Amino acid sequence: MGDDEVPEWVLRTQQNLGFIKRPKLTPALLMKPPFRFLHDVVTEVTKETGFASGLFTDEMETNSAKIKDKDSKIAYLTKIIKCLEIVIGQQFNIRVGKVVAGLEADNTNVFLATLGEVAQSGVDSSTRRRGYLDLDKSAFVVHPISFRLPGHDV
């Protein structure tokens, strides 16, 4: 891949999240996504689709400016990742500590692209969200949504 080529996983994320108005999904941001960008994407996806609505209720979680330390950032991302994993019935190959550091952008983009795909599908995340918050995964039926990039397993 040359310096000017955009990786397939960035293009897939841009395609699947193309419905959000902000933040801008530039290749530069997607190739090394900072936490504030990720928070803004999750917030906008929820605003536009209702996916994971009510998952973040504390002002510390809803206001990215108040999430300053590494542990809080990890807790925030873990919460949305686990919610999405329950909905799709699969685990992501993602290390949240690396994501917070802006590393493993390919795996982060698999998560973001899947978030966009699932959020647009109209799946009812509220019952699944309650299942996540209650840690009672047997309380609902999961209808996995197939999403895989070549060389990347979710």
mmCIF file of C-alpha atoms in Angstrom:
data_model
loop_
_atom_site.group_PDB
_atom_site.id
_atom_site.type_symbol
_atom_site.label_atom_id
_atom_site.label_comp_id
_atom_site.label_asym_id
_atom_site.label_seq_id
_atom_site.Cartn_x
_atom_site.Cartn_y
_atom_site.Cartn_z
ATOM 1 C CA MET A 1 0.000 0.000 0.000
ATOM 2 C CA GLY A 2 1.455 3.347 -1.045
ATOM 3 C CA ASP A 3 1.471 6.439 1.141
ATOM 4 C CA ASP A 4 -1.594 7.885 -0.602
ATOM 5 C CA GLU A 5 -3.699 4.714 -0.510
ATOM 6 C CA VAL A 6 -6.482 4.485 2.049
ATOM 7 C CA PRO A 7 -6.797 1.058 3.701
ATOM 8 C CA GLU A 8 -9.931 -0.976 2.981
ATOM 9 C CA TRP A 9 -10.893 -0.920 6.668
ATOM 10 C CA VAL A 10 -10.992 2.902 6.608
ATOM 11 C CA LEU A 11 -13.194 2.885 3.495
ATOM 12 C CA ARG A 12 -15.538 0.339 5.109
ATOM 13 C CA THR A 13 -15.854 2.494 8.227
ATOM 14 C CA GLN A 14 -16.554 5.605 6.150
ATOM 15 C CA GLN A 15 -19.217 3.681 4.226
ATOM 16 C CA ASN A 16 -20.925 2.184 7.278
ATOM 17 C CA LEU A 17 -20.865 5.439 9.257
ATOM 18 C CA GLY A 18 -21.652 7.701 6.316
ATOM 19 C CA PHE A 19 -25.002 8.594 7.885
ATOM 20 C CA ILE A 20 -23.471 10.617 10.728
ATOM 21 C CA LYS A 21 -22.991 14.343 10.252
ATOM 22 C CA ARG A 22 -20.082 14.743 12.598
ATOM 23 C CA PRO A 23 -17.296 14.173 13.287
ATOM 24 C CA LYS A 24 -15.790 14.099 9.830
ATOM 25 C CA LEU A 25 -14.561 10.591 9.078
ATOM 26 C CA THR A 26 -11.227 11.541 7.574
ATOM 27 C CA PRO A 27 -8.636 8.867 6.818
ATOM 28 C CA ALA A 28 -6.190 10.627 9.156
ATOM 29 C CA LEU A 29 -8.580 10.372 12.107
ATOM 30 C CA LEU A 30 -9.601 6.815 11.287
ATOM 31 C CA MET A 31 -5.996 5.659 10.916
ATOM 32 C CA LYS A 32 -5.124 6.863 14.426
ATOM 33 C CA PRO A 33 -8.438 7.621 16.152
ATOM 34 C CA PRO A 34 -8.135 9.721 19.313
ATOM 35 C CA PHE A 35 -10.531 9.063 22.186
ATOM 36 C CA ARG A 36 -12.494 12.294 21.706
ATOM 37 C CA PHE A 37 -13.164 11.301 18.083
ATOM 38 C CA LEU A 38 -14.372 7.832 19.137
ATOM 39 C CA HIS A 39 -16.628 9.358 21.806
ATOM 40 C CA ASP A 40 -18.070 11.781 19.263
ATOM 41 C CA VAL A 41 -18.746 8.938 16.783
ATOM 42 C CA VAL A 42 -20.548 6.838 19.421
ATOM 43 C CA THR A 43 -22.568 9.866 20.578
ATOM 44 C CA GLU A 44 -23.590 10.761 17.028
ATOM 45 C CA VAL A 45 -24.529 7.161 16.159
ATOM 46 C CA THR A 46 -26.788 7.055 19.227
ATOM 47 C CA LYS A 47 -28.282 10.445 18.348
ATOM 48 C CA GLU A 48 -29.002 9.462 14.730
ATOM 49 C CA THR A 49 -30.221 5.878 15.268
ATOM 50 C CA GLY A 50 -31.109 5.433 18.933
ATOM 51 C CA PHE A 51 -28.671 2.527 19.173
ATOM 52 C CA ALA A 52 -27.444 2.067 22.773
ATOM 53 C CA SER A 53 -29.684 4.912 23.893
ATOM 54 C CA GLY A 54 -29.488 5.213 27.674
ATOM 55 C CA LEU A 55 -26.316 3.138 27.937
ATOM 56 C CA PHE A 56 -24.392 6.196 29.050
ATOM 57 C CA THR A 57 -26.317 8.101 31.695
ATOM 58 C CA ASP A 58 -23.673 9.651 33.914
ATOM 59 C CA GLU A 59 -22.519 13.150 32.886
ATOM 60 C CA MET A 60 -18.966 11.857 33.187
ATOM 61 C CA GLU A 61 -19.774 9.482 30.310
ATOM 62 C CA THR A 62 -21.863 11.777 28.129
ATOM 63 C CA ASN A 63 -19.409 14.679 28.145
ATOM 64 C CA SER A 64 -16.117 13.668 26.540
ATOM 65 C CA ALA A 65 -14.333 16.666 28.070
ATOM 66 C CA LYS A 66 -14.893 15.131 31.510
ATOM 67 C CA ILE A 67 -13.318 11.804 30.557
ATOM 68 C CA LYS A 68 -9.671 12.635 31.065
ATOM 69 C CA ASP A 69 -7.851 9.699 32.641
ATOM 70 C CA LYS A 70 -6.972 6.450 30.907
ATOM 71 C CA ASP A 71 -9.125 4.270 33.184
ATOM 72 C CA SER A 72 -12.261 6.345 32.486
ATOM 73 C CA LYS A 73 -11.612 6.186 28.749
ATOM 74 C CA ILE A 74 -11.151 2.417 28.935
ATOM 75 C CA ALA A 75 -14.360 2.055 30.970
ATOM 76 C CA TYR A 76 -16.339 4.114 28.430
ATOM 77 C CA LEU A 77 -15.091 2.180 25.406
ATOM 78 C CA THR A 78 -15.464 -1.176 27.154
ATOM 79 C CA LYS A 79 -19.110 -0.398 27.855
ATOM 80 C CA ILE A 80 -20.040 0.329 24.215
ATOM 81 C CA ILE A 81 -17.898 -2.521 22.881
ATOM 82 C CA LYS A 82 -19.509 -5.037 25.268
ATOM 83 C CA CYS A 83 -22.978 -3.745 24.383
ATOM 84 C CA LEU A 84 -22.268 -4.234 20.680
ATOM 85 C CA GLU A 85 -20.728 -7.677 21.278
ATOM 86 C CA ILE A 86 -23.908 -8.799 23.014
ATOM 87 C CA VAL A 87 -26.056 -7.517 20.172
ATOM 88 C CA ILE A 88 -24.045 -9.295 17.464
ATOM 89 C CA GLY A 89 -23.266 -12.376 19.535
ATOM 90 C CA GLN A 90 -19.543 -12.172 18.812
ATOM 91 C CA GLN A 91 -16.467 -10.752 20.489
ATOM 92 C CA PHE A 92 -14.171 -8.213 18.884
ATOM 93 C CA ASN A 93 -10.453 -8.806 18.565
ATOM 94 C CA ILE A 94 -9.724 -5.518 20.277
ATOM 95 C CA ARG A 95 -7.584 -4.417 23.195
ATOM 96 C CA VAL A 96 -9.227 -1.338 24.670
ATOM 97 C CA GLY A 97 -6.000 -0.066 26.237
ATOM 98 C CA LYS A 98 -4.424 -0.009 22.782
ATOM 99 C CA VAL A 99 -7.479 1.749 21.327
ATOM 100 C CA VAL A 100 -7.220 4.499 23.955
ATOM 101 C CA ALA A 101 -3.581 4.926 22.958
ATOM 102 C CA GLY A 102 -4.614 5.343 19.300
ATOM 103 C CA LEU A 103 -3.103 2.002 18.323
ATOM 104 C CA GLU A 104 -4.612 -0.997 16.515
ATOM 105 C CA ALA A 105 -6.584 1.278 14.229
ATOM 106 C CA ASP A 106 -7.602 -1.629 12.005
ATOM 107 C CA ASN A 107 -9.375 -3.391 14.883
ATOM 108 C CA THR A 108 -10.856 -0.089 16.050
ATOM 109 C CA ASN A 109 -12.258 0.444 12.571
ATOM 110 C CA VAL A 110 -13.794 -3.047 12.537
ATOM 111 C CA PHE A 111 -15.607 -2.038 15.741
ATOM 112 C CA LEU A 112 -16.691 1.335 14.295
ATOM 113 C CA ALA A 113 -17.866 -0.150 10.989
ATOM 114 C CA THR A 114 -19.815 -2.828 12.844
ATOM 115 C CA LEU A 115 -21.347 -0.180 15.105
ATOM 116 C CA GLY A 116 -22.540 1.707 12.031
ATOM 117 C CA GLU A 117 -23.930 -1.400 10.356
ATOM 118 C CA VAL A 118 -25.764 -2.647 13.439
ATOM 119 C CA ALA A 119 -27.091 0.789 14.406
ATOM 120 C CA GLN A 120 -28.595 1.267 10.944
ATOM 121 C CA SER A 121 -30.147 -2.207 10.963
ATOM 122 C CA GLY A 122 -32.831 -1.092 13.391
ATOM 123 C CA VAL A 123 -32.003 -3.818 15.899
ATOM 124 C CA ASP A 124 -33.587 -3.131 19.291
ATOM 125 C CA SER A 125 -30.553 -2.529 21.466
ATOM 126 C CA SER A 126 -32.605 -1.507 24.500
ATOM 127 C CA THR A 127 -33.424 -5.057 25.605
ATOM 128 C CA ARG A 128 -29.914 -6.130 24.823
ATOM 129 C CA ARG A 129 -28.559 -3.096 26.669
ATOM 130 C CA ARG A 130 -30.589 -4.067 29.743
ATOM 131 C CA GLY A 131 -29.186 -7.550 29.351
ATOM 132 C CA TYR A 132 -25.702 -6.060 29.341
ATOM 133 C CA LEU A 133 -26.302 -3.855 32.349
ATOM 134 C CA ASP A 134 -27.858 -6.736 34.282
ATOM 135 C CA LEU A 135 -25.131 -9.086 33.024
ATOM 136 C CA ASP A 136 -27.914 -11.526 32.179
ATOM 137 C CA LYS A 137 -27.071 -12.489 28.634
ATOM 138 C CA SER A 138 -29.547 -15.381 28.652
ATOM 139 C CA ALA A 139 -32.499 -12.973 28.937
ATOM 140 C CA PHE A 140 -32.606 -12.258 25.214
ATOM 141 C CA VAL A 141 -32.132 -13.885 21.865
ATOM 142 C CA VAL A 142 -29.203 -12.711 19.801
ATOM 143 C CA HIS A 143 -29.541 -12.538 16.037
ATOM 144 C CA PRO A 144 -25.927 -12.098 14.925
ATOM 145 C CA ILE A 145 -25.222 -9.741 12.087
ATOM 146 C CA SER A 146 -22.470 -10.970 9.819
ATOM 147 C CA PHE A 147 -19.636 -8.518 9.446
ATOM 148 C CA ARG A 148 -16.113 -9.487 8.579
ATOM 149 C CA LEU A 149 -13.292 -7.818 6.760
ATOM 150 C CA PRO A 150 -10.758 -9.947 4.905
ATOM 151 C CA GLY A 151 -8.146 -11.043 7.413
ATOM 152 C CA HIS A 152 -10.116 -9.689 10.396
ATOM 153 C CA ASP A 153 -12.368 -11.779 12.567
ATOM 154 C CA VAL A 154 -14.795 -10.006 14.838
#
